mmCIF file of C-alpha atoms and ligand atoms in Angstrom:
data_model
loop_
_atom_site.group_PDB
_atom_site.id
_atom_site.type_symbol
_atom_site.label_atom_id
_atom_site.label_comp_id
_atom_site.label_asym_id
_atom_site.label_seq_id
_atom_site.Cartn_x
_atom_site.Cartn_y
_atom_site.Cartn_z
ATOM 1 C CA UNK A 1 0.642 77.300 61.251
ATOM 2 C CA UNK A 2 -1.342 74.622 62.653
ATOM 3 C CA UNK A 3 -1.074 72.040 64.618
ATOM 4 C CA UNK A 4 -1.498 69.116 62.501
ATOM 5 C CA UNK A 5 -2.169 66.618 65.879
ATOM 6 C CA UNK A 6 -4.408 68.917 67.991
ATOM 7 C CA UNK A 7 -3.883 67.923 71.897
ATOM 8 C CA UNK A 8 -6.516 66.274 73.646
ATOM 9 C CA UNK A 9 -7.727 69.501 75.173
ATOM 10 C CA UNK A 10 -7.907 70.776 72.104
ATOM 11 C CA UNK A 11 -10.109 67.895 71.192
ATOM 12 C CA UNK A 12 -12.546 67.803 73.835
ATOM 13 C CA UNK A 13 -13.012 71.591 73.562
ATOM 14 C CA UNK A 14 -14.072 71.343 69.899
ATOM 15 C CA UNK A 15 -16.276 68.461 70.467
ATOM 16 C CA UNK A 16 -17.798 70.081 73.368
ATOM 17 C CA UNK A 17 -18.753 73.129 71.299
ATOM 18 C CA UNK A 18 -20.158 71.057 68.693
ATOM 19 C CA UNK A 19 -22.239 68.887 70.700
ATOM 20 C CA UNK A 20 -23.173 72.361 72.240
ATOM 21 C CA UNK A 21 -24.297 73.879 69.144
ATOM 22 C CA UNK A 22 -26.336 70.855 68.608
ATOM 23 C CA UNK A 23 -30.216 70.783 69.402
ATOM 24 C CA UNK A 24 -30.087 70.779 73.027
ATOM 25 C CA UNK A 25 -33.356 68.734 73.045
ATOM 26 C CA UNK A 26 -31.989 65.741 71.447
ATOM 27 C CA UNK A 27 -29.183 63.597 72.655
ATOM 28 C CA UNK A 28 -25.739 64.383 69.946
ATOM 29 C CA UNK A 29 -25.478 61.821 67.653
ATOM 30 C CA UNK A 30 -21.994 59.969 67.656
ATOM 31 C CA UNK A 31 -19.539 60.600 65.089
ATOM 32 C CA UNK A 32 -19.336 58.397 62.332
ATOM 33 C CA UNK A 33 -16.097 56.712 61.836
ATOM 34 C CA UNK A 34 -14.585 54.675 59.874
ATOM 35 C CA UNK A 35 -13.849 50.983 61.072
ATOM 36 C CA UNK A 36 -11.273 49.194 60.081
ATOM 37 C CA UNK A 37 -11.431 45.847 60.340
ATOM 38 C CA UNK A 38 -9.647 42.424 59.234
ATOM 39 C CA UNK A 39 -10.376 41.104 56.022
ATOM 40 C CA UNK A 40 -10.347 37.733 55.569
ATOM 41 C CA UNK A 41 -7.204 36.262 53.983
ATOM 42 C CA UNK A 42 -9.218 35.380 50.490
ATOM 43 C CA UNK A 43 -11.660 38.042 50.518
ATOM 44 C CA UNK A 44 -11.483 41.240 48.461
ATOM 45 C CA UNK A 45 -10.296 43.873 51.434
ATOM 46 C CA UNK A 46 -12.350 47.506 51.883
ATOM 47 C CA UNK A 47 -13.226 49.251 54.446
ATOM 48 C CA UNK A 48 -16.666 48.903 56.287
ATOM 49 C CA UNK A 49 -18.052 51.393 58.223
ATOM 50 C CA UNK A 50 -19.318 50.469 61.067
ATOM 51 C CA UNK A 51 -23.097 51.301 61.795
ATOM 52 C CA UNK A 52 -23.833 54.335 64.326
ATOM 53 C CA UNK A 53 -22.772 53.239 67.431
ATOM 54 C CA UNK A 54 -25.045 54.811 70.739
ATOM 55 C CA UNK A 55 -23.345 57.882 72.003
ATOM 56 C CA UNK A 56 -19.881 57.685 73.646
ATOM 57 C CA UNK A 57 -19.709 58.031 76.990
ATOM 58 C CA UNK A 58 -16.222 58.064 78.173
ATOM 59 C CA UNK A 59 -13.512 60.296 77.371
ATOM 60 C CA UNK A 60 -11.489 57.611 75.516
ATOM 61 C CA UNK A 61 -14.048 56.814 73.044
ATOM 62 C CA UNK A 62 -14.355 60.234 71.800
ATOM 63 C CA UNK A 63 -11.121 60.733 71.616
ATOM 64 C CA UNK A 64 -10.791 57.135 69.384
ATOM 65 C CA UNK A 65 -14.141 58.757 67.555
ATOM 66 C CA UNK A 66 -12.309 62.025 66.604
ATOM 67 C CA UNK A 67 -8.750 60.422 65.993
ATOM 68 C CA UNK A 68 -10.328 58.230 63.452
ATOM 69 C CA UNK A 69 -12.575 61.028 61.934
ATOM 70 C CA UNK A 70 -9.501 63.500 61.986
ATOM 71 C CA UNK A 71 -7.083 60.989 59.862
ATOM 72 C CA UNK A 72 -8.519 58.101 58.470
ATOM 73 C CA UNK A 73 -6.583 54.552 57.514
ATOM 74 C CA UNK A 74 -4.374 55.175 54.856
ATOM 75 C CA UNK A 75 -3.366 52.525 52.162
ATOM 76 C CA UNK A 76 -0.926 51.215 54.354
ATOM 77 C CA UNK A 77 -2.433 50.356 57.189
ATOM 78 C CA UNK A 78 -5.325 48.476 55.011
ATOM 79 C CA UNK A 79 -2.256 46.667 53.566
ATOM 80 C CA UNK A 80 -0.612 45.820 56.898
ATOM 81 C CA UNK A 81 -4.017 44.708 58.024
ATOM 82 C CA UNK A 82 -4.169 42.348 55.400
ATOM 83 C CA UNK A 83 -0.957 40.850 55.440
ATOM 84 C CA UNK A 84 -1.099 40.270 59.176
ATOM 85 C CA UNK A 85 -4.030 37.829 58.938
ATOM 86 C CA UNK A 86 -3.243 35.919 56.062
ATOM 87 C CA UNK A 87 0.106 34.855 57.828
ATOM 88 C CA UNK A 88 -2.749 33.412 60.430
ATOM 89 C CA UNK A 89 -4.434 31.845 57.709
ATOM 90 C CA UNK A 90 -1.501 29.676 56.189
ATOM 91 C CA UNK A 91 -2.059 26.038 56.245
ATOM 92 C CA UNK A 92 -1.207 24.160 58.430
ATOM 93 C CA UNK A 93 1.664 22.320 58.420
ATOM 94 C CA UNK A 94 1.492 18.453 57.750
ATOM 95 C CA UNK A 95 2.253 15.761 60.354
ATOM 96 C CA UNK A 96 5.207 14.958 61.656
ATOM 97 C CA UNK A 97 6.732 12.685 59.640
ATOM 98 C CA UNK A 98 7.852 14.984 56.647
ATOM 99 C CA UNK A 99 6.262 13.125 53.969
ATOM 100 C CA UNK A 100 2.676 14.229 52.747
ATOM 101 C CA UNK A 101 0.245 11.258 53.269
ATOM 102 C CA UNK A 102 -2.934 12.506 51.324
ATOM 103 C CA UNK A 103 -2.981 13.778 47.830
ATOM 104 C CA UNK A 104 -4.598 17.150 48.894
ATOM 105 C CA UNK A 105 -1.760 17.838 51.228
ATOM 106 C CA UNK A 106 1.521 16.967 48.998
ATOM 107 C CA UNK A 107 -0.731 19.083 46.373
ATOM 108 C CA UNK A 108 -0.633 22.014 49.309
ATOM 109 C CA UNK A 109 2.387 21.754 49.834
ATOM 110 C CA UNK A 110 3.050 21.604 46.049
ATOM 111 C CA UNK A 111 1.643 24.937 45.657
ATOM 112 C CA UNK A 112 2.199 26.370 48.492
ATOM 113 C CA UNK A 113 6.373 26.151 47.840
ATOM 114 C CA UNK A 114 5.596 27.268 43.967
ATOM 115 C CA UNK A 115 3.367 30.349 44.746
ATOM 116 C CA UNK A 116 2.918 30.667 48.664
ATOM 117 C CA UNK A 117 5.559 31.793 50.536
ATOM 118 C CA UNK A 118 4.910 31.874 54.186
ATOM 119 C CA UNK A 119 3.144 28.085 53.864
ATOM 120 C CA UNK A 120 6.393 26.671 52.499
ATOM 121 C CA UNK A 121 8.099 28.699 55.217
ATOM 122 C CA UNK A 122 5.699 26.819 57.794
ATOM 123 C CA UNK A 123 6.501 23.756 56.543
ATOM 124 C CA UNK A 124 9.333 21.477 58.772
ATOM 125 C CA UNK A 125 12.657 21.199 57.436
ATOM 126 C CA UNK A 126 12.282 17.316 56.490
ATOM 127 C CA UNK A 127 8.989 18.344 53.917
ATOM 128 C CA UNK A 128 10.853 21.573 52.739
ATOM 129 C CA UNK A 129 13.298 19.364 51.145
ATOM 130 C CA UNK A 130 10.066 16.971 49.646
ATOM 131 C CA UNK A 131 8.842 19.886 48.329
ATOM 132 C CA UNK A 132 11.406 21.511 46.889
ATOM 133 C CA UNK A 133 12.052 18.165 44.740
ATOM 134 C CA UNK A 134 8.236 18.006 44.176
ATOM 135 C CA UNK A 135 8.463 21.663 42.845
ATOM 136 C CA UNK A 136 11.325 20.816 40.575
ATOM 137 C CA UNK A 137 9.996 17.759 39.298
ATOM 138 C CA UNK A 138 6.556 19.376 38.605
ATOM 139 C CA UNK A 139 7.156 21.797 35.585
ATOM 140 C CA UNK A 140 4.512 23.904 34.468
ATOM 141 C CA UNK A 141 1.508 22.182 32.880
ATOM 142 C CA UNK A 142 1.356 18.967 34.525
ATOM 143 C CA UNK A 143 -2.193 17.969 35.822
ATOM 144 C CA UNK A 144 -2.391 16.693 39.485
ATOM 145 C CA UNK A 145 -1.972 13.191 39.268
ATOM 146 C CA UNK A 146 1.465 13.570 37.537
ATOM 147 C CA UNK A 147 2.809 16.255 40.448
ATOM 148 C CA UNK A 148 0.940 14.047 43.002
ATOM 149 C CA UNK A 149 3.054 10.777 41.675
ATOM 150 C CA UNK A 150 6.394 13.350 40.959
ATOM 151 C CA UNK A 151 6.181 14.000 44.592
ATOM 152 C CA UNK A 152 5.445 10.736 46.084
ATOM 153 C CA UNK A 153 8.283 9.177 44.002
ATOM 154 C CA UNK A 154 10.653 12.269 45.050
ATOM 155 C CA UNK A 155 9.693 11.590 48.589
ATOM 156 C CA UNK A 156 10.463 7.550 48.715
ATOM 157 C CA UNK A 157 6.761 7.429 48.485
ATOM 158 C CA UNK A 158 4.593 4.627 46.552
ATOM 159 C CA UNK A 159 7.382 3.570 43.928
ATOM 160 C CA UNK A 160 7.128 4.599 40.049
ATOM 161 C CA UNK A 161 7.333 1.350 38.020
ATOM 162 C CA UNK A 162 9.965 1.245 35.424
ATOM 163 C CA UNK A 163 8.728 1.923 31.796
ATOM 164 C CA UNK A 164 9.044 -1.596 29.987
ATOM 165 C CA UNK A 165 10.672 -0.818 26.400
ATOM 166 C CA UNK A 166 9.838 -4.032 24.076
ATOM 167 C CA UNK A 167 12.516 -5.197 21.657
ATOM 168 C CA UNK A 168 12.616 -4.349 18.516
ATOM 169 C CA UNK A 169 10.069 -6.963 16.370
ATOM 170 C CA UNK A 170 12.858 -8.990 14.181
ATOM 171 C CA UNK A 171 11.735 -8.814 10.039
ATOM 172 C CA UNK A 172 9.343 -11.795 9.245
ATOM 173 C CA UNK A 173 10.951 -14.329 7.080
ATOM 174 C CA UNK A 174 14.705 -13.022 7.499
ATOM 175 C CA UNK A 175 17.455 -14.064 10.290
ATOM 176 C CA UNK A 176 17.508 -11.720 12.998
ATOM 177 C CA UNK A 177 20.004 -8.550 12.400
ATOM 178 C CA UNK A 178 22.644 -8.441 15.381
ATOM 179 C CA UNK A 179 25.014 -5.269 16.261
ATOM 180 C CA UNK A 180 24.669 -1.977 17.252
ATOM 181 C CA UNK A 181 23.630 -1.303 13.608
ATOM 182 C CA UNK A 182 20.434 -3.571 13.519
ATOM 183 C CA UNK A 183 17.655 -1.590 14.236
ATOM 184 C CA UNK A 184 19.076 1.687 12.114
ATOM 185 C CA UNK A 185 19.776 -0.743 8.973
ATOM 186 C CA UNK A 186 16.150 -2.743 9.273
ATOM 187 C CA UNK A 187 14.254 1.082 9.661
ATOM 188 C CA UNK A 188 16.753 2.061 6.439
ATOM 189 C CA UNK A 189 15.144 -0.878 4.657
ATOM 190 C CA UNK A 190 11.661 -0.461 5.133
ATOM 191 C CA UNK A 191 12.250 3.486 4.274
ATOM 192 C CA UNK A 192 13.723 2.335 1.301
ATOM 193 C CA UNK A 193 10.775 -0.203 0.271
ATOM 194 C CA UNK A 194 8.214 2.539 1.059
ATOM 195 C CA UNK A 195 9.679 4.625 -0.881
ATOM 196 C CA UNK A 196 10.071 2.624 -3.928
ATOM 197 C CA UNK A 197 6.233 1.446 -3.359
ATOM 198 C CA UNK A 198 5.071 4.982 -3.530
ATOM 199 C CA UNK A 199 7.344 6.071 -6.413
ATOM 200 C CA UNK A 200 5.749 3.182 -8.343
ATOM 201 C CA UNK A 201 2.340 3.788 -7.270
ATOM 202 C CA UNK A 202 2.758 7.271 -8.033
ATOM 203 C CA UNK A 203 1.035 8.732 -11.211
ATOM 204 C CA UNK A 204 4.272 9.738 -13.483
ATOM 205 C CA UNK A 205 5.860 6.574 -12.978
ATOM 206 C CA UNK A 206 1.858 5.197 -14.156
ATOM 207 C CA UNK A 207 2.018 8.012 -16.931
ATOM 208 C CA UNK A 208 5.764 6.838 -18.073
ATOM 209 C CA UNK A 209 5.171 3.113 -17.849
ATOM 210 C CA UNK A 210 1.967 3.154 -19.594
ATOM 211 C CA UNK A 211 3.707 5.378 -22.536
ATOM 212 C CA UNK A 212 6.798 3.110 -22.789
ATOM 213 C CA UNK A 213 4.658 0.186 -23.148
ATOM 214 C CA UNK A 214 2.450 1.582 -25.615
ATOM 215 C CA UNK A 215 5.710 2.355 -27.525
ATOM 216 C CA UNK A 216 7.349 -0.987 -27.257
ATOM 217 C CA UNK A 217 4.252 -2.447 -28.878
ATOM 218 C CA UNK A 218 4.192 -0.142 -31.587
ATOM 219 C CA UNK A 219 7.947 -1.005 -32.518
ATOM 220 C CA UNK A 220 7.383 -4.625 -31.906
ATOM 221 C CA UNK A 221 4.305 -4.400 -34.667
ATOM 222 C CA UNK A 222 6.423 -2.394 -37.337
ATOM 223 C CA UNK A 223 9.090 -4.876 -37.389
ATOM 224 C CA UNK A 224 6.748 -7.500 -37.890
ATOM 225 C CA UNK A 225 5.394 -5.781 -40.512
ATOM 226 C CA UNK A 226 8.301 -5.122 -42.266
ATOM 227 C CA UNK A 227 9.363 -8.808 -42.454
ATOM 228 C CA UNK A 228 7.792 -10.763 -45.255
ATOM 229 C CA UNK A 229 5.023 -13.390 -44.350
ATOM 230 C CA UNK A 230 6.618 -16.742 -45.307
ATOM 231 C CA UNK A 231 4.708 -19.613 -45.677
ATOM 232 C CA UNK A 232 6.898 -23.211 -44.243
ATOM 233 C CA UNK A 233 5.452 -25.819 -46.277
ATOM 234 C CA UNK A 234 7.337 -29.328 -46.740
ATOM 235 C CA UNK A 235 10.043 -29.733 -49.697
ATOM 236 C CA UNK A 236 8.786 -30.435 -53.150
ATOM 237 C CA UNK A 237 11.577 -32.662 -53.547
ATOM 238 C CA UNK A 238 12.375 -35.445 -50.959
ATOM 239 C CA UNK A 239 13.191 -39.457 -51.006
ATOM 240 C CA UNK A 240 11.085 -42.607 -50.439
ATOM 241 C CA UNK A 241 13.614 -44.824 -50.325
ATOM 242 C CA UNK A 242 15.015 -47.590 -52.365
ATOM 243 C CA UNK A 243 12.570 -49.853 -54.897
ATOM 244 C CA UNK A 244 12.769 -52.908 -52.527
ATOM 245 C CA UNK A 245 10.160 -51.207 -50.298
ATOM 246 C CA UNK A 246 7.703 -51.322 -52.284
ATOM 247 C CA UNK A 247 6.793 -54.499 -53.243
ATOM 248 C CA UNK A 248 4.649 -55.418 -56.901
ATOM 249 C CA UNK A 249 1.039 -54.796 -56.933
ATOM 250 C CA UNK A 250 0.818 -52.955 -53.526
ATOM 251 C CA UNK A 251 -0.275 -49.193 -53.050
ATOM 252 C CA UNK A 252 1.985 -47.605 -50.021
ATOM 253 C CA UNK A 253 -0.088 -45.060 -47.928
ATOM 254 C CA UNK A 254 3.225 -44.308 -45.908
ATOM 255 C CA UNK A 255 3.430 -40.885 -47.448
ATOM 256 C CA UNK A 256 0.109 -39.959 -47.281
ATOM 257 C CA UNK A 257 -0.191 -38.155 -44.416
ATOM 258 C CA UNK A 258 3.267 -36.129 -44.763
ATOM 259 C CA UNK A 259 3.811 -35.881 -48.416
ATOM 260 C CA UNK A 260 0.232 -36.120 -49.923
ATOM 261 C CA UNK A 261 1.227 -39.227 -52.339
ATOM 262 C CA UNK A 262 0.830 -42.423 -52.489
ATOM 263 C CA UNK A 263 3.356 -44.932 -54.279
ATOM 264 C CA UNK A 264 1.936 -47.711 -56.634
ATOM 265 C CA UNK A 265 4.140 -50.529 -57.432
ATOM 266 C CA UNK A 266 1.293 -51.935 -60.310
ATOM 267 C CA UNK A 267 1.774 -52.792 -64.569
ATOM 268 C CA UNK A 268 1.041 -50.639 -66.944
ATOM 269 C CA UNK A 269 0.990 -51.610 -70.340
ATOM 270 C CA UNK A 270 2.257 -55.191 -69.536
ATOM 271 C CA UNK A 271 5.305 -52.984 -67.899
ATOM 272 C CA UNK A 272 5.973 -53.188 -63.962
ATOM 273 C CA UNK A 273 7.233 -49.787 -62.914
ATOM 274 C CA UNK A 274 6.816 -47.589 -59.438
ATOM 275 C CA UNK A 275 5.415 -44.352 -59.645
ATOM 276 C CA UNK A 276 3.622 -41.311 -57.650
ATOM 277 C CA UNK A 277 0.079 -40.223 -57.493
ATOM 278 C CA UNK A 278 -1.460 -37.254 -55.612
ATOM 279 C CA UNK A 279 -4.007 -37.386 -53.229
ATOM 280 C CA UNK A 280 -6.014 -35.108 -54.375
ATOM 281 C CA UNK A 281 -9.380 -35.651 -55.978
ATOM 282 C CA UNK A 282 -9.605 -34.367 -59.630
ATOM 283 C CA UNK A 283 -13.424 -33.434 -58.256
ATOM 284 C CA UNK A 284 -13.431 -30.652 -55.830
ATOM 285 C CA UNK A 285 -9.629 -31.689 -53.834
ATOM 286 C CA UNK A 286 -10.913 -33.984 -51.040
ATOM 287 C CA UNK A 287 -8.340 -36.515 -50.017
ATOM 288 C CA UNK A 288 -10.061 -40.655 -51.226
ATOM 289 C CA UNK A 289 -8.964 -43.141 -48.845
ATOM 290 C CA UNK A 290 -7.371 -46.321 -50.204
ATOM 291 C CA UNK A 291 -9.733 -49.120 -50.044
ATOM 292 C CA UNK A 292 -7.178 -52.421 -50.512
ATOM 293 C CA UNK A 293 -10.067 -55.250 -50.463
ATOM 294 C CA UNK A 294 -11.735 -53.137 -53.316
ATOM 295 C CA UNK A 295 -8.551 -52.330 -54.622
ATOM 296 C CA UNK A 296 -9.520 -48.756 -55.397
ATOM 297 C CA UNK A 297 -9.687 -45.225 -54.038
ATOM 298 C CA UNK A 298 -12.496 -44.106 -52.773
ATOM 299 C CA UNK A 299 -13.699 -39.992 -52.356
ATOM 300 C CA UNK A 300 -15.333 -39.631 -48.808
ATOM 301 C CA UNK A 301 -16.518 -36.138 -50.465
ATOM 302 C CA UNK A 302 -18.788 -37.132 -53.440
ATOM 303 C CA UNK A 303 -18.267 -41.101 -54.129
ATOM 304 C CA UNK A 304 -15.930 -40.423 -56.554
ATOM 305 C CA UNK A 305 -13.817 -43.749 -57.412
ATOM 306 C CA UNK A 306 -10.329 -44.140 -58.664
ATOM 307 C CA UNK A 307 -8.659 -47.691 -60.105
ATOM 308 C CA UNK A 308 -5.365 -48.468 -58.387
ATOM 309 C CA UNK A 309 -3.609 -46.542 -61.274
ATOM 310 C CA UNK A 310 -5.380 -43.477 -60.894
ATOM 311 C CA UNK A 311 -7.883 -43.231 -63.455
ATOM 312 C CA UNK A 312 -11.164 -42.615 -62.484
ATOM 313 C CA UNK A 313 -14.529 -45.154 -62.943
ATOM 314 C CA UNK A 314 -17.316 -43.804 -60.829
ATOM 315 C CA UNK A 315 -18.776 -40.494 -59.119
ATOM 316 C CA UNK A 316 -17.765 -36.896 -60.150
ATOM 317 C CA UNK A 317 -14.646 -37.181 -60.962
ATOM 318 C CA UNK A 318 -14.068 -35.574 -64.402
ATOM 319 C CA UNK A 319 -10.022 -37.129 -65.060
ATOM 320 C CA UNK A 320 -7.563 -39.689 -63.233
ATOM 321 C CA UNK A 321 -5.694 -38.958 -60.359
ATOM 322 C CA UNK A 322 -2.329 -37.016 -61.452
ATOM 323 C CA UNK A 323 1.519 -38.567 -61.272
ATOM 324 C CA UNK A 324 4.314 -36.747 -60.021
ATOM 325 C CA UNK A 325 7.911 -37.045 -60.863
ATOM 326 C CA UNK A 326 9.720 -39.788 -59.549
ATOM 327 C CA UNK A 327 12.837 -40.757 -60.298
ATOM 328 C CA UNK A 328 15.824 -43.360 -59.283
ATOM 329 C CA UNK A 329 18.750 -41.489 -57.841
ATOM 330 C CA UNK A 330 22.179 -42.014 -57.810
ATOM 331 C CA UNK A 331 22.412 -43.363 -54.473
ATOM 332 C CA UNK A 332 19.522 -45.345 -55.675
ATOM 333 C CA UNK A 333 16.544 -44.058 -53.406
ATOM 334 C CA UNK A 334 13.302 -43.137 -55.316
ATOM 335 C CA UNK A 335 13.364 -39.470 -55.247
ATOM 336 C CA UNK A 336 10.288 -37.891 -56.006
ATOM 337 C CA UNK A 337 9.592 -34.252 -57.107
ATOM 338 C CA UNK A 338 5.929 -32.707 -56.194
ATOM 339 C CA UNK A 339 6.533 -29.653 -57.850
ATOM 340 C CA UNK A 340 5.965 -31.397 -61.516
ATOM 341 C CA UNK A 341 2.737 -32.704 -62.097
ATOM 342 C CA UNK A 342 1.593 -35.388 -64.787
ATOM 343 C CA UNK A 343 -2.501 -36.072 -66.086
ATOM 344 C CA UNK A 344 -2.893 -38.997 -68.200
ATOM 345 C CA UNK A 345 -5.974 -36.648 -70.630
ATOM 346 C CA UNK A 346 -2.990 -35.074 -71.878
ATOM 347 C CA UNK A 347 -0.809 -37.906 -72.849
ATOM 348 C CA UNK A 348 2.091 -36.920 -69.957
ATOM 349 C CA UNK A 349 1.950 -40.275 -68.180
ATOM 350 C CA UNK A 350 4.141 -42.088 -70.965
ATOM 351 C CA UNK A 351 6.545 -39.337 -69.992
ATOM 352 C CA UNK A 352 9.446 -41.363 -67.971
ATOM 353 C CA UNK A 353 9.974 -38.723 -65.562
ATOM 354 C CA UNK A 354 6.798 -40.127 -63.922
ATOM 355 C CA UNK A 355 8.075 -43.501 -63.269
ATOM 356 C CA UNK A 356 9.984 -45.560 -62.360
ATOM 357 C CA UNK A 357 10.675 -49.175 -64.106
ATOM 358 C CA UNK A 358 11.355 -52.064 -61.413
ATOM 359 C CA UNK A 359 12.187 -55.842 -63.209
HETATM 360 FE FE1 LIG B 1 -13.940 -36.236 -54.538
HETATM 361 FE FE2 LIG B 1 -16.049 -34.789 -55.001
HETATM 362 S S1 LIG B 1 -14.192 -34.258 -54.190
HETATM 363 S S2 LIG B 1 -15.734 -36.823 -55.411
#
């Protein structure tokens, strides 16, 4: 078997030979070794060979030379040479004091307790503890002004203000709701109004209301159509009162307007009686106006003239004015009766039912 660490005699005999066997001419080149060196604590670590070095001269260095050459740096050792620096490299720890003064170092020390071990462990006891309440109060996902104020305000640092939470803005027009239950019963009521605004702005409830209308009208115009159209005029039949009202020889326009007569107190035939004539013209059915200083009725329409007893002397009036019925009732008013009709061409006006006799 052999030897896996060759002694040193071993060593220098082998290298002797070599360096023997070598152009005798020419000075033997140095071995190439691998060189280790520190990487920097943030730097991607590899090994970097060193550049040919002159040749060695002592015994020492050729023995480091061939060492190195015989078993090289394993994976370990590269590791343990990295570690060892970046313990150097830790920040360094903040002034006495124990609170962080600058943002940049309560962020270091931030970080440094939430990823970086040794740094935290470099850190004093009194900004362990500010840190460790920094680190708690700084969840995952806050930016750097929230940890920096977390930590300040965890440290008796520059003092969060309170948040200021307004009252609750009381309904407009209505008495301010006391209790626990206010604010619950006023946010109740305005759910309640919105959603009775959008249910009636809402297109089926437009749809519905729209139908329902169009279907109250339609009732509302078949039940007027099924009642008969009446006409309301004024009675046919109605009293005047008694014969003392109407004194002899005068023609009373009192019922023109509302009845359409007018009531003659005149003689006829050497006999004083009352009676009723229309007011309609025998010509085309204006109304003549009463004219009492001609003592005649006179048709605005056509000129047509009319003698205080009705019959007619000028304009286009083809026949007298007709009578009505009249008659003295048993209370003794004049009642007179419209809906029978008297014309003097045909001989009715010596009927008595068209008038009255007075003494
Ligand atoms: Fe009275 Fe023609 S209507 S005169």
């Amino acid at each position: 078997m052999t030897d896996p660490k060759p002694s040193t005699n071993d060593i220098l005999s082998k290298i002797r030979a070599k360096n023997a066997a070598a152009a005798p001419a020419e000075q033997p080149a140095a071995p190439v070794a691998p060189v280790i060196e520190a990487p920097v604590a943030s730097e991607a670590v590899a090994p970097v060979e060193k550049p040919a070095a002159a040749a060695p001269k002592g015994t020492s260095d050729i023995l480091a030379a061939a060492r190195a050459a015989a078993k090289p740096a394993g994976t370990a050792d590269i590791l343990a040479a990295i570690k060892k620096p970046a313990a150097v490299v830790a920040p360094a720890a903040p002034a006495a004091g124990g609170t962080p003064k600058s943002p940049a170092d309560i962020m270091a020390a931030i970080r440094a307790k939430a990823g970086a071990a040794p740094a935290a462990e470099a850190a004093p006891a009194a900004e362990k503890s500010v840190v460790a309440k920094a680190a708690i109060a700084a969840p995952a996902g806050m930016s750097a002004a929230e940890m920096i104020k977390a930590a300040r305000s965890v440290a008796g640092g520059t003092p969060v203000p309170p948040k200021v939470v307004l009252p609750a803005k009381p309904l407009v027009g209505k008495a301010p709701v006391t209790g626990a239950k206010a604010p619950a019963a006023q946010i109740e009521r305005r759910t309640a109004v919105g959603e009775l605004v959008v249910f009636l702005l809402s297109p089926v409830f437009i749809a519905w209301a729209s139908f329902s209308t169009a279907c109250g009208a339609f009732g509302l115009g078949v039940a007027r159509f099924m009642m008969p159209n009446v006409l309301v005029e004024p009675p046919t039949k109605f009293k005047i009162g008694p014969t003392n009202d109407y004194a002899p020889g005068t023609v009373s326009t009192k019922w023109q307007a509302q009845f359409n007569i007018w009531v003659v107190n005149g003689e006829v035939d050497g006999a004083q009686m009352i009676y009723a004539l229309s007011t309609v013209c025998t010509h085309l059915g204006c109304t003549p106006n009463w004219l009492e200083g001609e003592q005649k009725f006179k048709c605005p329409c056509h000129g047509s003239g009319f003698y205080k007893n009705g019959v007619n002397f000028e304009g286009p009036a083809p026949r007298p004015l007709e009578r009505v019925g009249i008659r003295l009732a048993e209370d003794g008013m004049l009642e007179v009766d419209k809906s029978v009709k008297f014309q003097r061409e045909l001989g009715q006006w010596s009927n008595p039912s068209c008038f009255v006799g007075v003494t």
